Short mmCIF file of C-alpha atoms and ligand atoms in Angstrom, two decimals:
data_model
loop_
_atom_site.label_atom_id
_atom_site.label_comp_id
_atom_site.label_asym_id
_atom_site.label_seq_id
_atom_site.Cartn_x
_atom_site.Cartn_y
_atom_site.Cartn_z
CA MET A 3 50.67 -38.57 64.49
CA THR A 4 48.73 -39.02 61.27
CA VAL A 5 48.05 -35.42 60.32
CA SER A 6 49.98 -32.15 60.39
CA LYS A 7 50.51 -30.16 63.58
CA LEU A 8 48.39 -27.42 62.02
CA ALA A 9 45.51 -29.82 61.41
CA GLN A 10 45.76 -31.15 64.95
CA GLY A 11 45.73 -27.67 66.41
CA LEU A 12 42.62 -26.42 64.59
CA ARG A 13 39.64 -25.76 66.82
CA GLY A 14 36.21 -27.06 65.84
CA SER A 15 33.36 -24.63 65.51
CA GLU A 16 31.14 -24.21 68.57
CA ILE A 17 28.30 -23.30 66.21
CA ILE A 18 28.58 -26.71 64.56
CA LYS A 19 28.24 -28.36 67.98
CA ILE A 20 25.04 -26.42 68.60
CA ALA A 21 23.83 -27.34 65.12
CA GLY A 22 24.39 -31.02 66.03
CA GLU A 23 22.13 -30.65 69.07
CA ILE A 24 19.44 -28.91 67.00
CA ASN A 25 19.58 -31.56 64.28
CA GLU A 26 19.19 -34.32 66.85
CA LEU A 27 16.06 -32.66 68.30
CA LYS A 28 14.71 -32.05 64.80
CA ARG A 29 15.26 -35.74 64.03
CA GLN A 30 13.04 -36.46 67.04
CA GLY A 31 10.32 -34.33 65.40
CA GLN A 32 10.79 -31.11 67.39
CA ASN A 33 10.49 -27.71 65.77
CA ILE A 34 13.42 -25.54 66.90
CA ALA A 35 13.70 -21.84 66.02
CA ASN A 36 17.21 -21.86 64.65
CA LEU A 37 18.76 -18.47 65.27
CA THR A 38 22.30 -19.81 65.11
CA ILE A 39 23.38 -19.64 61.50
CA GLY A 40 24.73 -16.50 59.86
CA ASP A 41 22.83 -17.47 56.77
CA PHE A 42 19.45 -17.02 55.08
CA ASP A 43 16.69 -19.52 54.52
CA SER A 44 16.47 -19.02 50.78
CA ASN A 45 12.77 -19.83 50.74
CA ILE A 46 12.20 -16.85 53.05
CA TYR A 47 14.93 -14.67 51.52
CA PRO A 48 15.57 -15.74 47.92
CA ILE A 49 18.35 -14.04 45.94
CA PRO A 50 17.31 -11.20 43.62
CA ALA A 51 15.17 -12.57 40.76
CA GLU A 52 17.28 -10.79 38.13
CA LEU A 53 20.45 -12.31 39.56
CA LYS A 54 18.94 -15.78 39.52
CA GLU A 55 17.76 -15.35 35.91
CA GLY A 56 21.21 -14.02 34.97
CA ILE A 57 22.93 -17.08 36.46
CA ILE A 58 20.61 -19.45 34.59
CA ALA A 59 21.12 -17.48 31.36
CA ALA A 60 24.91 -17.61 31.81
CA TYR A 61 24.85 -21.40 32.23
CA ASN A 62 22.62 -21.65 29.14
CA ASP A 63 25.23 -19.57 27.38
CA ASN A 64 27.88 -22.14 28.39
CA GLN A 65 29.85 -19.76 30.59
CA THR A 66 31.35 -22.73 32.35
CA ASN A 67 35.11 -22.69 31.78
CA TYR A 68 37.79 -21.14 34.00
CA PRO A 69 37.24 -17.47 34.71
CA PRO A 70 40.38 -15.26 34.98
CA ALA A 71 42.00 -15.98 38.35
CA ASP A 72 41.46 -12.41 39.57
CA GLY A 73 37.83 -12.25 38.37
CA MET A 74 36.14 -11.31 35.10
CA LEU A 75 36.93 -7.81 33.93
CA ASN A 76 33.24 -6.92 33.49
CA LEU A 77 32.57 -7.81 37.11
CA ARG A 78 35.60 -5.91 38.38
CA GLU A 79 34.37 -2.91 36.40
CA SER A 80 30.89 -3.24 37.90
CA VAL A 81 32.39 -3.49 41.39
CA SER A 82 34.56 -0.45 40.72
CA SER A 83 31.46 1.60 39.76
CA PHE A 84 29.51 0.17 42.70
CA LEU A 85 32.25 1.32 45.11
CA LYS A 86 32.26 4.78 43.55
CA ASN A 87 28.46 5.14 43.62
CA ARG A 88 27.80 3.69 47.03
CA TYR A 89 30.88 4.72 49.06
CA ASP A 90 32.62 7.34 46.90
CA LEU A 91 35.67 5.07 46.88
CA ASP A 92 38.06 5.12 43.90
CA TYR A 93 39.41 1.68 43.05
CA THR A 94 40.32 0.63 39.50
CA PRO A 95 39.49 -2.90 38.29
CA THR A 96 43.15 -3.86 38.73
CA GLN A 97 42.92 -3.09 42.47
CA ILE A 98 39.92 -5.42 42.83
CA LEU A 99 40.00 -9.17 43.36
CA ILE A 100 36.97 -11.42 42.90
CA SER A 101 36.87 -14.67 44.84
CA GLY A 102 34.56 -17.55 45.71
CA GLY A 103 32.74 -15.70 48.48
CA SER A 104 34.60 -13.51 50.93
CA ARG A 105 36.41 -16.10 53.02
CA PRO A 106 39.21 -16.63 50.48
CA LEU A 107 39.77 -12.86 50.56
CA ILE A 108 40.26 -12.87 54.32
CA TYR A 109 42.56 -15.87 54.18
CA SER A 110 44.56 -14.38 51.31
CA ILE A 111 44.92 -11.05 53.15
CA PHE A 112 46.33 -12.91 56.15
CA LEU A 113 48.66 -14.91 53.88
CA ALA A 114 49.77 -11.80 51.99
CA VAL A 115 50.69 -9.62 54.99
CA VAL A 116 51.12 -11.82 58.07
CA ASP A 117 54.16 -14.00 58.78
CA PRO A 118 54.15 -16.83 61.33
CA GLY A 119 54.59 -15.31 64.78
CA ASP A 120 53.38 -11.85 63.69
CA LYS A 121 50.87 -10.04 65.88
CA VAL A 122 47.31 -9.77 64.55
CA VAL A 123 45.09 -7.47 66.60
CA PHE A 124 41.31 -7.89 66.60
CA PRO A 125 38.37 -7.30 68.92
CA THR A 126 36.27 -10.02 70.51
CA PRO A 127 33.60 -10.96 69.88
CA SER A 128 34.38 -11.09 66.17
CA TRP A 129 34.08 -13.62 63.42
CA ASN A 130 36.79 -16.17 62.65
CA ASN A 131 39.88 -13.99 63.11
CA ASN A 132 41.11 -16.47 65.74
CA HIS A 133 40.84 -19.32 63.24
CA TYR A 134 42.76 -17.42 60.54
CA CYS A 135 45.48 -16.70 63.09
CA ASP A 136 45.65 -20.42 63.89
CA LEU A 137 45.99 -21.26 60.20
CA LEU A 138 48.87 -18.79 59.86
CA GLY A 139 50.63 -19.52 63.15
CA ALA A 140 50.13 -15.82 63.93
CA LYS A 141 49.91 -14.42 67.43
CA SER A 142 46.31 -13.41 68.20
CA VAL A 143 45.98 -10.23 70.20
CA MET A 144 42.35 -10.25 71.26
CA ILE A 145 40.78 -7.10 72.59
CA ALA A 146 37.78 -7.74 74.80
CA THR A 147 35.10 -5.18 74.01
CA ARG A 148 32.29 -3.99 76.29
CA PRO A 149 28.50 -3.84 76.11
CA GLU A 150 28.52 -0.12 76.95
CA ASN A 151 30.38 0.43 73.64
CA ASN A 152 27.99 -1.86 71.77
CA PHE A 153 30.83 -4.42 71.76
CA MET A 154 32.76 -2.29 69.25
CA PRO A 155 36.45 -1.68 70.03
CA THR A 156 37.63 1.80 70.98
CA ALA A 157 40.92 3.54 70.21
CA ASP A 158 41.82 3.45 73.91
CA GLU A 159 41.41 -0.31 73.97
CA ILE A 160 43.41 -0.84 70.77
CA ARG A 161 46.21 1.69 71.38
CA PRO A 162 48.42 -0.44 73.70
CA HIS A 163 48.55 -3.32 71.20
CA LEU A 164 49.53 -1.88 67.82
CA LYS A 165 53.28 -1.54 68.31
CA GLY A 166 54.91 -3.90 65.83
CA ALA A 167 51.63 -5.58 64.81
CA ALA A 168 51.24 -6.82 61.23
CA LEU A 169 47.47 -6.55 60.94
CA LEU A 170 44.50 -4.93 62.65
CA ALA A 171 41.29 -6.72 61.65
CA LEU A 172 38.06 -4.75 61.99
CA CYS A 173 34.51 -5.33 60.83
CA SER A 174 31.46 -3.04 60.71
CA PRO A 175 28.55 -3.79 60.83
CA LEU A 176 29.96 -6.51 63.04
CA ASN A 177 29.28 -10.21 63.04
CA PRO A 178 28.19 -11.30 65.70
CA THR A 179 26.76 -8.14 67.27
CA GLY A 180 24.88 -6.28 64.52
CA THR A 181 26.43 -3.06 65.89
CA MET A 182 28.53 -0.52 64.02
CA PHE A 183 31.35 1.98 64.37
CA ALA A 184 30.32 5.57 65.03
CA LYS A 185 32.27 8.00 62.83
CA LYS A 186 34.36 9.48 65.63
CA ASP A 187 35.34 6.11 67.06
CA LEU A 188 36.52 4.79 63.69
CA GLU A 189 38.39 8.04 63.00
CA GLU A 190 40.27 7.67 66.29
CA ILE A 191 41.27 4.11 65.43
CA CYS A 192 42.34 5.20 61.91
CA ASP A 193 44.60 7.81 63.50
CA LEU A 194 46.29 5.12 65.59
CA VAL A 195 47.12 3.13 62.43
CA ILE A 196 48.51 6.25 60.76
CA ALA A 197 50.60 7.07 63.85
CA GLU A 198 51.95 3.53 64.13
CA ASN A 199 52.97 3.49 60.47
CA LYS A 200 54.84 6.77 60.92
CA THR A 201 57.10 4.96 63.39
CA ARG A 202 58.06 2.24 60.88
CA ALA A 203 61.25 2.53 58.84
CA ALA A 204 61.21 2.67 55.04
CA GLY A 205 61.11 -0.88 53.71
CA GLU A 206 59.69 -2.22 56.98
CA LYS A 207 56.36 -4.06 56.73
CA PRO A 208 53.64 -1.58 57.68
CA LEU A 209 50.64 -2.18 59.90
CA TYR A 210 47.79 -3.13 57.57
CA LEU A 211 44.11 -2.71 58.31
CA LEU A 212 41.70 -5.42 57.20
CA TYR A 213 38.27 -3.80 56.97
CA ASP A 214 35.43 -6.25 56.53
CA GLN A 215 32.33 -4.40 55.34
CA ILE A 216 30.38 -7.33 53.97
CA TYR A 217 27.23 -6.15 55.80
CA SER A 218 27.62 -2.48 54.88
CA GLN A 219 24.56 -2.35 52.62
CA LEU A 220 22.42 -3.76 55.44
CA THR A 221 22.16 -0.84 57.85
CA PHE A 222 19.06 0.41 59.60
CA GLY A 223 17.50 3.77 60.42
CA ALA A 224 19.95 6.60 61.03
CA HIS A 225 22.95 4.27 61.35
CA GLU A 226 25.46 5.17 58.66
CA HIS A 227 28.32 2.99 57.52
CA PHE A 228 31.80 4.53 57.59
CA ASN A 229 35.04 3.22 56.14
CA PRO A 230 38.66 4.04 56.99
CA VAL A 231 39.69 5.27 53.53
CA SER A 232 36.87 7.79 53.14
CA LEU A 233 37.56 9.09 56.65
CA ARG A 234 41.35 9.14 56.29
CA PRO A 235 42.45 8.97 52.60
CA GLU A 236 46.08 8.40 53.61
CA LEU A 237 45.02 4.96 54.85
CA LYS A 238 44.42 3.88 51.24
CA ASP A 239 47.93 2.38 51.09
CA TYR A 240 47.29 0.26 54.17
CA THR A 241 43.62 -0.74 54.09
CA ILE A 242 42.41 -3.93 52.44
CA PHE A 243 38.64 -4.26 52.19
CA VAL A 244 36.62 -7.47 52.39
CA ASP A 245 33.23 -7.20 50.73
CA GLY A 246 30.86 -9.20 48.57
CA SER A 247 27.39 -10.36 47.71
CA SER A 248 26.80 -13.07 50.29
CA LYS A 249 24.93 -11.06 52.87
CA CYS A 250 23.48 -7.95 51.19
CA PHE A 251 21.92 -10.02 48.40
CA ALA A 252 21.19 -13.05 50.59
CA ALA A 253 23.48 -14.90 48.18
CA THR A 254 25.60 -16.98 50.56
CA GLY A 255 25.55 -19.98 48.23
CA VAL A 256 26.27 -17.99 45.08
CA ARG A 257 29.89 -17.44 46.19
CA VAL A 258 30.90 -14.07 44.77
CA GLY A 259 33.07 -11.88 46.98
CA TRP A 260 35.21 -8.87 46.20
CA GLY A 261 38.23 -7.45 47.94
CA PHE A 262 40.11 -4.26 47.14
CA GLY A 263 43.10 -2.36 48.38
CA PRO A 264 46.62 -1.25 47.50
CA ALA A 265 47.84 -2.89 44.27
CA ASN A 266 50.97 -4.44 45.84
CA VAL A 267 48.91 -6.38 48.40
CA VAL A 268 45.99 -7.18 46.09
CA ASN A 269 48.39 -8.57 43.45
CA ASN A 270 49.78 -10.97 46.03
CA MET A 271 46.29 -11.93 47.11
CA LYS A 272 45.47 -12.64 43.46
CA ALA A 273 48.39 -15.06 43.20
CA ILE A 274 47.36 -16.80 46.45
CA VAL A 275 43.67 -17.11 45.52
CA GLY A 276 44.74 -18.33 42.06
CA HIS A 277 46.86 -21.12 43.57
CA MET A 278 44.00 -22.11 45.86
CA GLY A 279 41.60 -22.09 42.89
CA ALA A 280 39.25 -20.15 45.12
CA TRP A 281 37.72 -18.03 42.37
CA ALA A 282 33.97 -17.48 41.97
CA PRO A 283 32.12 -19.64 39.44
CA LYS A 284 32.15 -17.99 36.01
CA ALA A 285 28.38 -18.01 35.38
CA GLU A 286 27.80 -16.34 38.75
CA GLN A 287 30.38 -13.68 37.90
CA VAL A 288 28.72 -12.93 34.56
CA ALA A 289 25.34 -12.57 36.26
CA MET A 290 26.65 -10.57 39.23
CA SER A 291 28.35 -8.12 36.89
CA LYS A 292 25.04 -7.33 35.15
CA PHE A 293 23.06 -7.24 38.38
CA LEU A 294 25.45 -4.89 40.21
CA ALA A 295 25.45 -2.51 37.25
CA ASN A 296 21.69 -2.03 37.51
CA ASP A 297 20.95 0.44 40.30
CA THR A 298 17.20 -0.12 40.16
CA TYR A 299 17.52 -3.88 40.67
CA VAL A 300 19.99 -3.38 43.52
CA ASN A 301 18.01 -0.63 45.26
CA ASN A 302 14.69 -2.45 45.02
CA TYR A 303 16.17 -5.64 46.39
CA LEU A 304 18.01 -3.93 49.25
CA ALA A 305 14.94 -1.92 50.24
CA GLN A 306 12.87 -5.08 50.59
CA LEU A 307 15.55 -7.13 52.36
CA LYS A 308 16.34 -4.34 54.81
CA THR A 309 12.67 -3.78 55.65
CA ASN A 310 12.14 -7.45 56.44
CA ILE A 311 15.37 -8.01 58.37
CA GLN A 312 14.88 -4.83 60.35
CA ALA A 313 11.30 -5.82 61.25
CA SER A 314 12.55 -9.17 62.56
CA LEU A 315 15.42 -7.62 64.54
CA ASN A 316 13.21 -4.88 66.00
CA THR A 317 10.56 -7.38 67.04
CA LEU A 318 13.15 -9.45 68.86
CA HIS A 319 14.75 -6.39 70.44
CA GLU A 320 11.38 -5.11 71.65
CA GLY A 321 10.54 -8.59 72.96
CA PHE A 322 13.75 -8.73 75.00
CA GLN A 323 13.27 -5.16 76.26
CA GLN A 324 9.75 -6.11 77.38
CA LEU A 325 11.13 -9.14 79.28
CA LYS A 326 13.74 -6.87 80.85
CA ALA A 327 10.97 -4.44 81.92
CA GLU A 328 9.26 -7.42 83.56
CA SER A 329 12.47 -8.03 85.60
CA PHE A 330 13.81 -10.97 83.64
CA ASN A 331 17.60 -10.98 83.68
CA VAL A 332 17.93 -10.24 79.96
CA ASP A 333 18.96 -7.33 77.78
CA SER A 334 19.53 -6.49 74.12
CA ILE A 335 21.35 -3.83 72.11
CA GLU A 336 19.55 -1.78 69.49
CA PRO A 337 19.98 -3.40 66.04
CA MET A 338 22.07 -1.22 63.73
CA GLY A 339 23.09 -3.42 60.80
CA ALA A 340 23.68 -6.96 59.48
CA ILE A 341 21.28 -9.78 60.40
CA TYR A 342 22.13 -10.07 64.07
CA LEU A 343 20.86 -8.95 67.46
CA THR A 344 23.00 -8.96 70.57
CA VAL A 345 21.14 -10.29 73.62
CA LYS A 346 22.04 -10.98 77.22
CA VAL A 347 20.49 -13.97 79.00
CA ASP A 348 22.16 -13.96 82.37
CA TYR A 349 20.99 -17.09 84.18
CA THR A 350 24.32 -18.66 85.12
CA GLY A 351 24.03 -20.43 88.50
CA LYS A 352 20.26 -20.92 88.20
CA THR A 353 18.63 -24.33 88.48
CA THR A 354 16.26 -25.97 85.99
CA PRO A 355 13.00 -27.68 87.06
CA ASP A 356 14.94 -30.99 86.69
CA GLY A 357 17.42 -29.81 89.33
CA VAL A 358 20.28 -29.18 86.86
CA VAL A 359 22.48 -26.15 87.58
CA LEU A 360 23.26 -23.98 84.54
CA ASN A 361 26.99 -23.45 84.89
CA ASN A 362 27.66 -21.19 81.92
CA PRO A 363 26.09 -19.55 78.85
CA ALA A 364 26.53 -22.77 76.84
CA ASP A 365 24.33 -24.56 79.43
CA ILE A 366 21.80 -21.72 79.23
CA ASN A 367 21.72 -22.10 75.45
CA PHE A 368 21.12 -25.85 75.61
CA TYR A 369 18.40 -25.28 78.21
CA LEU A 370 16.70 -22.77 75.88
CA ILE A 371 17.00 -25.22 72.98
CA LYS A 372 15.27 -27.98 74.95
CA GLU A 373 12.76 -25.89 76.90
CA ALA A 374 11.95 -22.93 74.62
CA LYS A 375 12.84 -24.56 71.28
CA VAL A 376 15.10 -21.59 70.55
CA ALA A 377 18.80 -21.82 69.68
CA LEU A 378 21.23 -18.90 70.07
CA VAL A 379 25.04 -18.73 69.86
CA PRO A 380 27.04 -17.71 72.97
CA PHE A 381 29.64 -15.03 72.28
CA SER A 382 32.32 -17.48 73.38
CA ALA A 383 31.98 -18.95 69.87
CA PHE A 384 33.39 -15.63 68.68
CA GLY A 385 36.45 -15.58 70.91
CA THR A 386 35.16 -14.08 74.19
CA ASP A 387 35.53 -15.60 77.66
CA ASP A 388 33.29 -18.62 78.21
CA ASP A 389 31.37 -16.93 81.02
CA LEU A 390 30.10 -13.88 79.10
CA ALA A 391 26.31 -14.16 79.19
CA TRP A 392 25.78 -12.47 75.81
CA PHE A 393 24.59 -14.22 72.67
CA ARG A 394 24.21 -13.69 68.94
CA VAL A 395 20.73 -14.02 67.50
CA SER A 396 20.60 -14.38 63.72
CA VAL A 397 17.32 -13.69 61.93
CA GLY A 398 18.08 -14.69 58.33
CA ALA A 399 16.59 -18.15 58.55
CA ILE A 400 13.35 -17.45 60.41
CA THR A 401 10.08 -15.66 59.63
CA LEU A 402 8.73 -12.70 61.55
CA GLN A 403 5.77 -14.85 62.65
CA ASP A 404 8.12 -17.45 64.13
CA ILE A 405 9.97 -14.70 65.99
CA GLN A 406 6.69 -13.42 67.44
CA LEU A 407 5.80 -16.93 68.60
CA MET A 408 9.20 -17.44 70.15
CA ILE A 409 9.24 -14.63 72.74
CA PRO A 410 6.52 -16.15 74.98
CA ARG A 411 8.36 -19.49 74.89
CA ILE A 412 11.57 -17.81 76.09
CA LYS A 413 9.62 -16.06 78.84
CA GLU A 414 8.06 -19.30 80.02
CA ALA A 415 11.38 -21.18 80.00
CA LEU A 416 13.24 -18.46 81.91
CA GLY A 417 10.34 -18.19 84.37
CA LYS A 418 10.93 -21.84 85.39
CA LEU A 419 14.53 -21.23 86.49
CA LYS A 420 15.18 -20.90 90.21
C1 PLP B 516 31.92 -10.60 58.83
C2 PLP B 516 31.94 -11.65 57.77
N1 PLP B 516 32.87 -11.57 56.82
C3 PLP B 516 32.95 -12.49 55.85
C4 PLP B 516 32.07 -13.56 55.81
C5 PLP B 516 32.26 -14.58 54.73
O1 PLP B 516 31.30 -14.56 53.78
P1 PLP B 516 31.29 -15.57 52.55
O2 PLP B 516 30.12 -16.46 52.78
O3 PLP B 516 31.10 -14.68 51.36
O4 PLP B 516 32.55 -16.34 52.51
C6 PLP B 516 31.09 -13.69 56.79
C7 PLP B 516 30.19 -14.85 56.81
O5 PLP B 516 29.51 -15.15 57.75
C8 PLP B 516 31.02 -12.70 57.79
O6 PLP B 516 30.09 -12.75 58.75
#
């Protein structure tokens, strides 16, 4: 045994396996539409010009030493105003933690409120909660959601699992589905958290709610983003938010995230992130602070990004609905937010022209990669059962034209299955 038990127990990412397959085909000169990564192609979706100029200016100004471990005060002030303006949420700069993207926030929330063996409740499909549980030695309580609820969890599904749990982890708009909580559904879940905490004795660790709203500025049409604290102010003591710039400003490589919540938890997260050294680069913090404070820059950028992402998602959704109307065994759920579309490609048990039987959604995906030059991610990569024939389609790294060209290739490939 050459490494720790924890290291041995960690599960590799299914997405990375798919990426390996795509890279191999690309090496052979094939052009694959890569819809697998929850990222942007920065030549299609560059970061805001003012943010980029601000970062360069900050480096020219030698802003290159250690930032404060909890984030630069100017940035925490800008985030505080941003939360007030955009969500009517009141958080002072001391209740805000800046980190190197949003992942360190999630990890530090888990470390701050979950002990080994504690129950962590989360829906599937969802992003990475299972891996954070593995890192902590926590007990994952996974709630399988259903397509008829847009793969969002309901209060009825969550209710039986909250007794004694340390953390409920929710996300909206959700990675991988691109769907969102309706107001009433989130209110009902909030009420469960309040009720559970009423049963806990004074001094006992409460049930905390991790609310990941990193995609909340990327919502489409009439779909409105809701958060637990605005709906139920008494949840302010128990809700820790994960948020940041990675997705809404297509700034995944810039690495500026912000979390906020009750001071006692956030202070512990600050100490944890500080020990990990997982703070955001100083020049990026300086630039982000100025960018966030300028409503015109932010609004103009979001308007453009949302228009383009929505056009891509709608085109794909309409394409899948058209295939469904033509009796292909596919489906898709209306895009609501984020950069993802949820699609069903239910061809398990079918046979390829080469006589190979597709045994599961992973086989279907590899068939589509080879035959249609299109790569998706099966929901099993997000914690669901292996046989669920639903997939995440991510549109951040592909042009609208490429999406339009892709639909006929999918149709042709599926048409060859017997
Ligand atoms: C729901 C969700 N939360 C958090 C993150 C982490 O973002 P970051 O790149 O800022 O670490 C991601 C990234 O894919 C995500 O999808």
